[in-house]
């Protein structure tokens, strides 16, 4: 398979997926290295103007009908402040009220808005994220801003969003 054919196949495959697909899975599927896949994704983004998210679970095209979160429920932004020890509590609280954590953002004094896609939709996603943080000894993005950060979250309705805000406020995590 030629490079251009592979990229088109990768794009078609990602559009069909309802879950993120890792670079290693794509490499195995198309019998190339992980680095080739990373390059292919970069070229697809640049040349085809396709939004391909690099989440902590793999690659995802959010505009596919299966993954289009904009049409489901209520999406809002919460601003939080906490240290590393409260990260699990924060994310579990959001999940407990049917929330899906789409991203984390900080306002950096030099670089401006920095954002990382999370796509934490379940307890299993959270555990995998926390395991990766521990394995790679990662720091929270919010460590750059004294713990202040925001999350875009998706919930079934505004009611659940308000419940999350209230619960995080009671835990002294919500930044007001």
JSON list of N, CA, C and O in Angstrom, two decimals, residues 45-67:
[
{"chain": "A", "resi": 45, "resn": "UNK", "atom": "N", "xyz": [-3.96, 16.06, 8.97]},
{"chain": "A", "resi": 45, "resn": "UNK", "atom": "CA", "xyz": [-4.42, 17.31, 9.57]},
{"chain": "A", "resi": 45, "resn": "UNK", "atom": "C", "xyz": [-4.09, 18.50, 8.67]},
{"chain": "A", "resi": 45, "resn": "UNK", "atom": "O", "xyz": [-4.91, 19.38, 8.45]},
{"chain": "A", "resi": 46, "resn": "UNK", "atom": "N", "xyz": [-2.87, 18.52, 8.19]},
{"chain": "A", "resi": 46, "resn": "UNK", "atom": "CA", "xyz": [-2.39, 19.67, 7.42]},
{"chain": "A", "resi": 46, "resn": "UNK", "atom": "C", "xyz": [-2.98, 19.74, 6.02]},
{"chain": "A", "resi": 46, "resn": "UNK", "atom": "O", "xyz": [-3.42, 20.80, 5.58]},
{"chain": "A", "resi": 47, "resn": "UNK", "atom": "N", "xyz": [-3.01, 18.63, 5.32]},
{"chain": "A", "resi": 47, "resn": "UNK", "atom": "CA", "xyz": [-3.41, 18.63, 3.91]},
{"chain": "A", "resi": 47, "resn": "UNK", "atom": "C", "xyz": [-4.89, 18.43, 3.69]},
{"chain": "A", "resi": 47, "resn": "UNK", "atom": "O", "xyz": [-5.41, 18.84, 2.67]},
{"chain": "A", "resi": 48, "resn": "UNK", "atom": "N", "xyz": [-5.55, 17.78, 4.62]},
{"chain": "A", "resi": 48, "resn": "UNK", "atom": "CA", "xyz": [-6.97, 17.49, 4.43]},
{"chain": "A", "resi": 48, "resn": "UNK", "atom": "C", "xyz": [-7.86, 18.34, 5.33]},
{"chain": "A", "resi": 48, "resn": "UNK", "atom": "O", "xyz": [-9.07, 18.18, 5.32]},
{"chain": "A", "resi": 49, "resn": "UNK", "atom": "N", "xyz": [-7.24, 19.20, 6.13]},
{"chain": "A", "resi": 49, "resn": "UNK", "atom": "CA", "xyz": [-7.98, 20.09, 7.03]},
{"chain": "A", "resi": 49, "resn": "UNK", "atom": "C", "xyz": [-8.98, 19.31, 7.88]},
{"chain": "A", "resi": 49, "resn": "UNK", "atom": "O", "xyz": [-10.10, 19.72, 8.09]},
{"chain": "A", "resi": 50, "resn": "UNK", "atom": "N", "xyz": [-8.55, 18.14, 8.37]},
{"chain": "A", "resi": 50, "resn": "UNK", "atom": "CA", "xyz": [-9.39, 17.28, 9.19]},
{"chain": "A", "resi": 50, "resn": "UNK", "atom": "C", "xyz": [-8.96, 17.44, 10.64]},
{"chain": "A", "resi": 50, "resn": "UNK", "atom": "O", "xyz": [-7.76, 17.42, 10.94]},
{"chain": "A", "resi": 51, "resn": "UNK", "atom": "N", "xyz": [-9.93, 17.62, 11.53]},
{"chain": "A", "resi": 51, "resn": "UNK", "atom": "CA", "xyz": [-9.61, 17.68, 12.95]},
{"chain": "A", "resi": 51, "resn": "UNK", "atom": "C", "xyz": [-9.49, 16.26, 13.48]},
{"chain": "A", "resi": 51, "resn": "UNK", "atom": "O", "xyz": [-10.47, 15.52, 13.57]},
{"chain": "A", "resi": 52, "resn": "UNK", "atom": "N", "xyz": [-8.27, 15.88, 13.78]},
{"chain": "A", "resi": 52, "resn": "UNK", "atom": "CA", "xyz": [-8.00, 14.58, 14.39]},
{"chain": "A", "resi": 52, "resn": "UNK", "atom": "C", "xyz": [-7.40, 14.88, 15.76]},
{"chain": "A", "resi": 52, "resn": "UNK", "atom": "O", "xyz": [-6.32, 15.44, 15.85]},
{"chain": "A", "resi": 53, "resn": "UNK", "atom": "N", "xyz": [-8.14, 14.52, 16.80]},
{"chain": "A", "resi": 53, "resn": "UNK", "atom": "CA", "xyz": [-7.67, 14.77, 18.15]},
{"chain": "A", "resi": 53, "resn": "UNK", "atom": "C", "xyz": [-6.70, 13.69, 18.58]},
{"chain": "A", "resi": 53, "resn": "UNK", "atom": "O", "xyz": [-6.92, 12.51, 18.30]},
{"chain": "A", "resi": 54, "resn": "UNK", "atom": "N", "xyz": [-5.66, 14.10, 19.26]},
{"chain": "A", "resi": 54, "resn": "UNK", "atom": "CA", "xyz": [-4.73, 13.15, 19.88]},
{"chain": "A", "resi": 54, "resn": "UNK", "atom": "C", "xyz": [-5.08, 13.14, 21.36]},
{"chain": "A", "resi": 54, "resn": "UNK", "atom": "O", "xyz": [-4.65, 13.98, 22.12]},
{"chain": "A", "resi": 55, "resn": "UNK", "atom": "N", "xyz": [-5.93, 12.20, 21.75]},
{"chain": "A", "resi": 55, "resn": "UNK", "atom": "CA", "xyz": [-6.36, 12.10, 23.14]},
{"chain": "A", "resi": 55, "resn": "UNK", "atom": "C", "xyz": [-5.41, 11.19, 23.90]},
{"chain": "A", "resi": 55, "resn": "UNK", "atom": "O", "xyz": [-4.54, 10.55, 23.30]},
{"chain": "A", "resi": 56, "resn": "UNK", "atom": "N", "xyz": [-5.60, 11.11, 25.20]},
{"chain": "A", "resi": 56, "resn": "UNK", "atom": "CA", "xyz": [-4.76, 10.21, 25.98]},
{"chain": "A", "resi": 56, "resn": "UNK", "atom": "C", "xyz": [-5.09, 8.74, 25.72]},
{"chain": "A", "resi": 56, "resn": "UNK", "atom": "O", "xyz": [-4.39, 7.86, 26.18]},
{"chain": "A", "resi": 57, "resn": "UNK", "atom": "N", "xyz": [-6.15, 8.49, 24.96]},
{"chain": "A", "resi": 57, "resn": "UNK", "atom": "CA", "xyz": [-6.50, 7.11, 24.60]},
{"chain": "A", "resi": 57, "resn": "UNK", "atom": "C", "xyz": [-6.20, 6.79, 23.14]},
{"chain": "A", "resi": 57, "resn": "UNK", "atom": "O", "xyz": [-6.38, 5.66, 22.71]},
{"chain": "A", "resi": 58, "resn": "UNK", "atom": "N", "xyz": [-5.79, 7.78, 22.38]},
{"chain": "A", "resi": 58, "resn": "UNK", "atom": "CA", "xyz": [-5.49, 7.56, 20.97]},
{"chain": "A", "resi": 58, "resn": "UNK", "atom": "C", "xyz": [-6.10, 8.65, 20.11]},
{"chain": "A", "resi": 58, "resn": "UNK", "atom": "O", "xyz": [-6.52, 9.70, 20.61]},
{"chain": "A", "resi": 59, "resn": "UNK", "atom": "N", "xyz": [-6.17, 8.39, 18.82]},
{"chain": "A", "resi": 59, "resn": "UNK", "atom": "CA", "xyz": [-6.69, 9.36, 17.86]},
{"chain": "A", "resi": 59, "resn": "UNK", "atom": "C", "xyz": [-8.20, 9.23, 17.72]},
{"chain": "A", "resi": 59, "resn": "UNK", "atom": "O", "xyz": [-8.76, 8.13, 17.75]},
{"chain": "A", "resi": 60, "resn": "UNK", "atom": "N", "xyz": [-8.84, 10.38, 17.52]},
{"chain": "A", "resi": 60, "resn": "UNK", "atom": "CA", "xyz": [-10.29, 10.44, 17.44]},
{"chain": "A", "resi": 60, "resn": "UNK", "atom": "C", "xyz": [-10.69, 11.59, 16.54]},
{"chain": "A", "resi": 60, "resn": "UNK", "atom": "O", "xyz": [-10.12, 12.68, 16.62]},
{"chain": "A", "resi": 61, "resn": "UNK", "atom": "N", "xyz": [-11.67, 11.38, 15.68]},
{"chain": "A", "resi": 61, "resn": "UNK", "atom": "CA", "xyz": [-12.23, 12.45, 14.87]},
{"chain": "A", "resi": 61, "resn": "UNK", "atom": "C", "xyz": [-13.55, 12.84, 15.51]},
{"chain": "A", "resi": 61, "resn": "UNK", "atom": "O", "xyz": [-14.52, 12.09, 15.46]},
{"chain": "A", "resi": 62, "resn": "UNK", "atom": "N", "xyz": [-13.60, 14.02, 16.16]},
{"chain": "A", "resi": 62, "resn": "UNK", "atom": "CA", "xyz": [-14.79, 14.40, 16.91]},
{"chain": "A", "resi": 62, "resn": "UNK", "atom": "C", "xyz": [-15.99, 14.75, 16.06]},
{"chain": "A", "resi": 62, "resn": "UNK", "atom": "O", "xyz": [-17.11, 14.71, 16.53]},
{"chain": "A", "resi": 63, "resn": "UNK", "atom": "N", "xyz": [-15.79, 15.08, 14.79]},
{"chain": "A", "resi": 63, "resn": "UNK", "atom": "CA", "xyz": [-16.91, 15.50, 13.97]},
{"chain": "A", "resi": 63, "resn": "UNK", "atom": "C", "xyz": [-17.66, 14.35, 13.31]},
{"chain": "A", "resi": 63, "resn": "UNK", "atom": "O", "xyz": [-18.63, 14.58, 12.62]},
{"chain": "A", "resi": 64, "resn": "UNK", "atom": "N", "xyz": [-17.20, 13.12, 13.56]},
{"chain": "A", "resi": 64, "resn": "UNK", "atom": "CA", "xyz": [-17.94, 12.00, 13.01]},
{"chain": "A", "resi": 64, "resn": "UNK", "atom": "C", "xyz": [-19.29, 11.92, 13.71]},
{"chain": "A", "resi": 64, "resn": "UNK", "atom": "O", "xyz": [-19.43, 12.30, 14.86]},
{"chain": "A", "resi": 65, "resn": "UNK", "atom": "N", "xyz": [-20.34, 11.47, 13.04]},
{"chain": "A", "resi": 65, "resn": "UNK", "atom": "CA", "xyz": [-21.66, 11.42, 13.64]},
{"chain": "A", "resi": 65, "resn": "UNK", "atom": "C", "xyz": [-21.70, 10.67, 14.97]},
{"chain": "A", "resi": 65, "resn": "UNK", "atom": "O", "xyz": [-22.41, 11.04, 15.88]},
{"chain": "A", "resi": 66, "resn": "UNK", "atom": "N", "xyz": [-20.88, 9.64, 15.11]},
{"chain": "A", "resi": 66, "resn": "UNK", "atom": "CA", "xyz": [-20.85, 8.86, 16.34]},
{"chain": "A", "resi": 66, "resn": "UNK", "atom": "C", "xyz": [-20.29, 9.68, 17.49]},
{"chain": "A", "resi": 66, "resn": "UNK", "atom": "O", "xyz": [-20.74, 9.59, 18.62]},
{"chain": "A", "resi": 67, "resn": "UNK", "atom": "N", "xyz": [-19.27, 10.49, 17.22]},
{"chain": "A", "resi": 67, "resn": "UNK", "atom": "CA", "xyz": [-18.55, 11.20, 18.27]},
{"chain": "A", "resi": 67, "resn": "UNK", "atom": "C", "xyz": [-18.96, 12.66, 18.44]},
{"chain": "A", "resi": 67, "resn": "UNK", "atom": "O", "xyz": [-18.36, 13.37, 19.22]}
]
